[in-house]
Amino acid sequence: MELKRVVVTGIGAFTPIGSTVEEVFKNLENGVSGSAPITHFDTEKFKTKFACEVKNFDVTQYVDRKEARKMDPYTHFAMAAAHECVVDSNLDLEKENLEDIGVIWGSGVGGLTTFQVEIAGFAKGDGSPRFNPFFIPKMISNIAAGYISMKYGLRGPSFTAVSACASSTHAMIDAFNYIRLGKAKAFITGGSEATINECGIGGFNAMKALSENNEEAESASRPFDISRDGFVMGEGGVALMFEEYEHAVARGAKIYAEVVGGGMSSDAHHLTAPHPEGAGAALCMKSAIQDAGIDVTDIDYINVHGTSTPLGDIAETTAIKKLFGEHAYKVNISSTKSMTGHLLGAAGAMEAMACIVALQKGIVPPTINCKNLDPEIDQKLNLTLNTAQQRDVEYALSNTFGFGGHNGTIVLKKYKG
């Protein structure tokens, strides 16, 4: 059967570096850091005291206050992003067959704030099971997709991908495949996460995954730098409208980019550490490029997972060299987590936005905060350090890798009609 083409026709974003598409695009280009001291809770007794928070977010602009109380913050971000995405897409849902439109969301953790509040309350009590009746519905990772589908009456496939930091990339790949197989006309896809709380920061501190560079909080997310000491926690939500090409053209939609390939793989190596030679990462990128029907030499830009962890950055650049060969030195590489921090399950959707910046504007977002490149990372790679670079980008590739060895790669193409 002939596969359908898939395009991106809408974006909604609430991120540490902006809450509109224009603001996020601008700050990605200009290398703006979203890292600052944590305001969500008292960090006095915590090793890490900073994160990349979403600023000035008011969920009641998007959800009724009473309804908002029934939702975890990760769902708040999802609802707000989905609203802006639908508005941006200009898709008139009153004129659409809502059985042909669905929601595929991504969240690695789900309602951690709700879980923390409810368990803390139980622990302080006398052992009686006095829980909020909305405890479970607020907490579970699929509920954001459910809320989005209910708000808009979307009766197509609706579910959530949960694969740690690869979640929203896996969600986007699923949406891409459903549409190109002719099983749907459009999806609201993407991801959201809200883990800047005591459990999130304390838990990741305990496993020594987070940066503890409190003295240099603004520049602590420093992929590829010899002094990197872990990732910086981020939060937020990003929604993208994936739509069947002919359907989008027929209604005169603006088109940000075309989705042309997706790949998934497993490291099958370690609970949290990447394969040291990047075997799973290389396989994932290879699968995505083959799925797109192109060659490695067609890729102009790679938005790497690049979390600023000692092991991860080395493994990923090793994988790129292994797969791309000499072309690895001709492609632009950057980690926008240096600006946004790590949005965990929402990272893939956030970084798809970064790829769209490169495709639309011919500007590769930089890797900021890297002053002294790790000697274990090939010095000849173009890591787009500290300053955005102009480049005509036709194909961009984005990687996301999660605990458990879950890998996802998506390939986007400049839209030319």
XYZ file of C-alpha atoms in Angstrom:
417
model
C 0.000 0.000 0.000
C 1.062 3.570 -0.599
C 1.940 5.335 2.630
C 0.418 8.733 3.377
C 2.592 11.790 3.922
C 2.551 13.380 7.385
C 3.133 17.035 8.221
C 3.241 19.242 11.333
C 0.517 21.899 11.200
C 0.367 23.242 14.759
C 2.518 23.704 17.854
C 1.728 24.613 21.462
C 4.500 24.978 24.016
C 4.980 25.803 27.685
C 8.684 25.444 28.335
C 11.457 26.815 30.570
C 12.495 29.173 27.753
C 9.114 30.402 26.612
C 5.378 29.830 26.453
C 4.685 30.747 22.829
C 6.101 29.276 19.650
C 7.687 32.606 18.738
C 9.319 33.036 22.138
C 10.704 29.497 22.203
C 12.027 29.783 18.649
C 13.725 33.095 19.475
C 15.332 31.819 22.686
C 16.552 28.631 21.011
C 18.268 30.760 18.372
C 19.772 33.114 20.948
C 21.049 30.486 23.360
C 18.965 31.508 26.379
C 19.250 29.395 29.532
C 16.097 28.521 31.456
C 17.951 27.374 34.570
C 17.444 29.244 37.849
C 16.933 28.598 41.572
C 13.921 26.374 42.288
C 10.790 28.239 43.431
C 8.369 25.292 43.665
C 9.594 24.147 47.100
C 12.166 24.837 49.808
C 15.491 23.347 48.642
C 17.501 24.073 51.805
C 18.141 20.387 52.560
C 18.527 19.269 48.937
C 21.785 18.777 47.062
C 20.405 20.401 43.920
C 18.730 23.768 44.361
C 18.035 24.794 40.772
C 16.084 23.612 37.747
C 14.478 24.794 34.523
C 10.980 25.813 35.610
C 8.170 27.132 33.429
C 7.699 30.785 34.341
C 4.414 32.619 35.016
C 2.179 29.666 34.147
C -1.532 30.012 34.978
C -3.530 26.905 34.125
C -6.852 28.684 34.720
C -6.355 30.471 31.408
C -6.936 27.079 29.778
C -8.893 24.987 32.275
C -11.719 25.886 34.653
C -10.357 26.327 38.189
C -12.597 23.597 39.612
C -11.553 21.138 36.912
C -7.893 22.085 37.321
C -7.996 20.887 40.938
C -8.758 17.400 39.609
C -5.551 17.402 37.541
C -1.868 16.951 38.304
C 0.498 19.704 37.099
C 1.737 17.450 34.290
C -1.833 17.413 32.948
C -2.053 21.188 33.362
C 0.900 21.557 31.000
C -0.644 19.059 28.583
C -4.003 20.839 28.449
C -2.446 24.251 27.931
C -0.084 23.022 25.210
C -2.871 21.149 23.435
C -5.056 24.270 23.472
C -2.358 26.421 21.900
C -1.593 23.658 19.383
C -5.208 23.421 18.218
C -5.464 27.204 17.930
C -2.162 27.380 16.045
C -3.211 24.629 13.636
C -6.424 26.467 12.721
C -8.091 23.068 12.470
C -11.854 23.628 12.703
C -12.925 20.634 14.759
C -16.612 21.412 14.244
C -16.161 20.578 10.564
C -14.054 17.438 11.082
C -14.971 13.792 11.564
C -13.718 13.464 15.133
C -13.448 9.685 14.747
C -10.458 10.374 12.491
C -8.548 12.484 15.028
C -6.825 11.164 18.153
C -4.333 11.890 20.923
C -1.031 10.107 21.464
C 0.818 11.650 24.385
C 4.084 10.991 26.175
C 5.016 11.222 29.858
C 7.821 9.380 31.556
C 6.601 9.878 35.122
C 3.044 11.240 35.089
C 1.473 12.616 38.257
C 4.422 12.647 40.626
C 3.222 15.735 42.509
C -0.118 14.077 43.202
C 1.592 10.891 44.347
C 3.855 12.855 46.689
C 1.005 14.831 48.258
C -1.225 11.811 48.807
C 1.441 9.517 50.243
C 2.776 12.267 52.506
C -0.738 12.846 53.809
C -1.253 9.152 54.458
C 2.091 8.876 56.250
C 1.119 11.680 58.633
C -2.178 10.040 59.533
C -3.139 7.154 61.788
C -2.891 4.535 59.068
C -6.473 4.921 57.882
C -6.703 4.956 54.079
C -8.017 8.490 53.654
C -7.141 9.328 50.059
C -8.506 11.928 47.682
C -10.982 10.196 45.324
C -9.089 11.811 42.444
C -5.736 10.411 43.632
C -5.497 7.642 41.027
C -7.030 9.538 38.069
C -4.738 12.507 38.758
C -1.629 10.355 39.033
C -1.780 7.876 36.157
C 0.340 8.657 33.119
C -2.395 8.150 30.533
C -4.844 10.656 31.949
C -3.493 13.698 30.090
C -4.311 12.046 26.771
C -7.751 11.226 28.113
C -8.423 14.795 29.193
C -7.294 16.199 25.837
C -9.510 13.776 23.910
C -12.498 14.616 26.135
C -12.013 18.366 25.823
C -12.186 18.248 22.033
C -14.409 15.186 21.597
C -11.683 13.318 19.707
C -12.733 9.676 19.263
C -9.741 8.360 17.342
C -6.962 6.374 19.050
C -6.022 7.865 22.416
C -3.198 6.618 24.638
C 0.110 7.513 26.249
C 3.596 6.227 25.530
C 5.584 5.691 28.734
C 9.239 4.964 28.000
C 11.110 7.314 30.327
C 12.864 10.106 28.420
C 11.949 8.595 25.037
C 8.213 8.847 25.756
C 7.158 11.775 23.576
C 9.379 10.661 20.704
C 7.722 7.253 20.814
C 4.346 9.014 20.960
C 5.185 11.064 17.859
C 6.409 7.978 16.000
C 3.163 6.176 16.813
C 1.117 9.149 15.593
C 3.220 9.293 12.419
C 2.656 5.599 11.726
C -1.101 5.663 12.354
C -1.538 8.532 9.925
C 0.683 7.224 7.156
C -1.082 3.850 7.347
C -4.380 5.631 6.767
C -5.829 4.881 10.204
C -6.327 8.532 11.191
C -6.288 12.030 9.698
C -4.603 13.845 12.565
C -3.237 13.532 16.079
C -2.464 15.894 18.906
C 0.849 14.432 20.011
C 3.770 15.451 22.204
C 4.407 15.201 25.909
C 4.403 16.817 29.332
C 6.233 16.425 32.623
C 6.129 18.095 36.047
C 8.760 16.582 38.344
C 10.350 19.649 39.928
C 9.222 18.692 43.410
C 10.775 17.048 46.462
C 10.346 13.520 45.133
C 11.638 14.338 41.666
C 14.713 16.284 42.734
C 15.434 14.082 45.742
C 15.015 10.872 43.778
C 17.270 11.879 40.916
C 19.786 13.285 43.422
C 19.865 9.912 45.152
C 20.908 8.181 41.943
C 23.465 10.933 41.227
C 21.865 11.854 37.911
C 21.376 15.588 38.555
C 23.925 18.367 38.417
C 24.733 19.755 41.859
C 26.549 22.816 40.537
C 24.513 25.299 42.568
C 27.182 27.997 42.244
C 26.742 28.089 38.457
C 23.088 27.178 38.157
C 22.415 29.134 34.971
C 25.172 27.304 33.083
C 25.053 23.947 34.880
C 23.545 22.141 31.885
C 26.720 21.884 29.826
C 26.695 18.949 27.410
C 30.120 17.844 26.149
C 31.994 20.005 28.687
C 34.659 18.262 30.764
C 33.107 19.662 33.968
C 29.544 18.417 33.348
C 28.171 16.620 36.398
C 24.631 15.582 35.490
C 21.457 16.881 33.903
C 19.320 19.831 34.966
C 15.674 19.018 35.609
C 13.161 20.684 33.324
C 9.379 20.752 33.127
C 6.634 21.729 30.728
C 4.512 20.518 27.863
C 4.796 20.614 24.078
C 2.017 19.587 21.690
C 2.270 19.168 17.934
C -0.503 18.607 15.408
C 0.500 15.745 13.105
C -1.754 15.706 10.063
C -2.145 13.764 6.855
C -0.647 15.856 4.070
C -3.581 15.882 1.623
C -5.979 16.742 4.431
C -3.767 19.637 5.522
C -3.363 20.986 1.995
C -7.093 20.733 1.276
C -7.900 23.029 4.197
C -5.065 25.445 3.439
C -3.097 24.726 6.610
C 0.279 26.281 7.272
C 2.903 23.541 7.423
C 5.924 23.706 9.722
C 7.706 20.561 8.522
C 7.205 17.073 7.165
C 7.683 13.959 9.307
C 9.475 11.337 7.241
C 10.940 8.661 9.518
C 10.996 7.112 12.959
C 13.186 4.512 14.593
C 13.150 2.681 17.905
C 15.580 0.291 19.583
C 16.688 -1.086 22.941
C 20.122 -0.963 24.496
C 19.502 -4.242 26.358
C 22.468 -3.257 28.482
C 21.855 -1.500 31.829
C 19.042 -0.086 33.944
C 20.190 3.543 33.671
C 23.544 3.727 31.870
C 23.781 3.882 28.064
C 25.618 1.236 26.083
C 29.229 2.483 26.216
C 29.680 2.157 22.455
C 26.255 3.600 21.677
C 25.059 0.380 20.040
C 21.364 0.982 20.697
C 21.612 4.648 19.740
C 23.287 3.836 16.435
C 20.666 1.181 15.639
C 17.865 3.605 16.439
C 19.248 6.344 14.182
C 19.905 3.822 11.416
C 16.316 2.566 11.600
C 14.889 6.090 11.426
C 17.031 7.060 8.444
C 16.121 3.858 6.598
C 12.458 4.442 7.401
C 12.744 7.903 5.838
C 14.183 6.359 2.685
C 17.302 8.518 2.777
C 21.011 8.097 3.429
C 23.067 9.248 6.401
C 24.672 11.839 4.120
C 21.264 13.537 3.732
C 21.119 14.495 7.420
C 22.164 18.104 8.016
C 21.396 18.493 11.725
C 21.236 16.147 14.700
C 19.539 17.309 17.867
C 21.201 14.910 20.276
C 19.803 13.537 23.525
C 22.825 15.297 25.069
C 21.763 15.411 28.711
C 25.081 16.676 30.173
C 25.810 13.401 31.953
C 29.379 12.071 31.947
C 28.542 8.743 30.248
C 25.659 9.702 27.986
C 27.337 12.437 25.948
C 30.308 10.221 25.134
C 28.165 7.220 24.169
C 25.961 9.264 21.850
C 28.785 10.968 19.973
C 30.444 7.559 19.646
C 27.230 6.230 18.098
C 27.067 9.134 15.635
C 30.622 8.500 14.465
C 29.931 4.781 14.181
C 26.847 5.253 11.995
C 27.680 8.392 10.010
C 31.357 7.752 9.316
C 33.023 10.733 7.634
C 29.690 12.528 7.346
C 29.692 12.865 11.140
C 32.152 15.737 10.651
C 29.915 17.492 8.112
C 26.673 17.503 10.089
C 25.716 20.075 12.719
C 25.154 18.580 16.154
C 23.684 20.343 19.173
C 22.022 19.705 22.505
C 19.243 22.151 23.273
C 18.962 20.640 26.753
C 21.786 23.045 27.526
C 19.031 25.700 27.407
C 15.829 23.910 28.409
C 17.150 21.362 30.849
C 15.799 17.820 30.583
C 12.028 17.659 30.222
C 12.153 13.868 30.661
C 9.118 12.407 28.854
C 8.437 15.735 27.116
C 12.016 16.108 25.840
C 11.380 14.598 22.405
C 8.531 16.994 21.618
C 10.576 19.959 22.860
C 13.469 18.943 20.648
C 11.235 18.397 17.626
C 10.547 22.128 17.974
C 14.275 22.786 17.883
C 14.537 20.796 14.665
C 11.690 22.817 13.160
C 13.616 26.018 13.968
C 16.540 24.680 11.947
C 14.359 23.514 9.053
C 12.279 26.676 8.803
C 14.819 29.345 9.571
C 18.101 27.828 8.438
C 19.479 28.369 11.940
C 20.930 25.528 14.013
C 20.298 26.149 17.736
C 23.512 26.043 19.775
C 24.876 23.912 22.571
C 25.491 26.575 25.208
C 27.655 26.517 28.360
C 30.461 24.397 26.886
C 33.788 26.067 27.672
C 36.189 23.122 27.807
C 35.322 20.235 25.524
C 35.767 16.795 27.072
C 38.892 15.257 25.485
C 37.060 11.916 25.259
C 34.686 13.542 22.738
C 36.006 13.977 19.206
C 37.175 17.587 18.924
C 36.500 17.643 15.177
C 32.741 17.181 15.502
C 30.688 20.320 14.876
C 28.833 20.516 18.177
C 27.521 24.041 17.396
C 29.101 25.337 20.568
C 27.740 28.445 22.282
C 26.467 30.275 19.188
C 23.759 29.369 16.667
C 25.000 28.638 13.149
C 23.333 29.428 9.856
C 22.817 26.415 7.639
C 20.330 25.287 5.023
C 18.831 22.258 6.769
C 16.748 19.890 4.659
C 16.704 16.907 7.037
C 16.949 17.066 10.831
C 17.199 14.104 13.169
C 16.309 14.107 16.875
C 17.386 11.516 19.448
C 15.841 10.684 22.818
C 17.021 7.841 25.058
C 15.425 6.689 28.306
C 16.232 4.684 31.430
C 15.696 1.018 30.693
C 17.524 1.378 27.382
C 14.531 2.751 25.450
C 15.636 4.677 22.352
C 13.670 6.825 19.915
C 14.705 8.817 16.842
C 12.537 10.917 14.566
C 13.461 12.487 11.211
C 11.899 15.750 10.031
C 12.191 17.294 6.578
C 11.929 20.874 5.374
C 8.502 21.323 3.810
C 8.636 22.157 0.110
C 5.134 21.288 -0.997
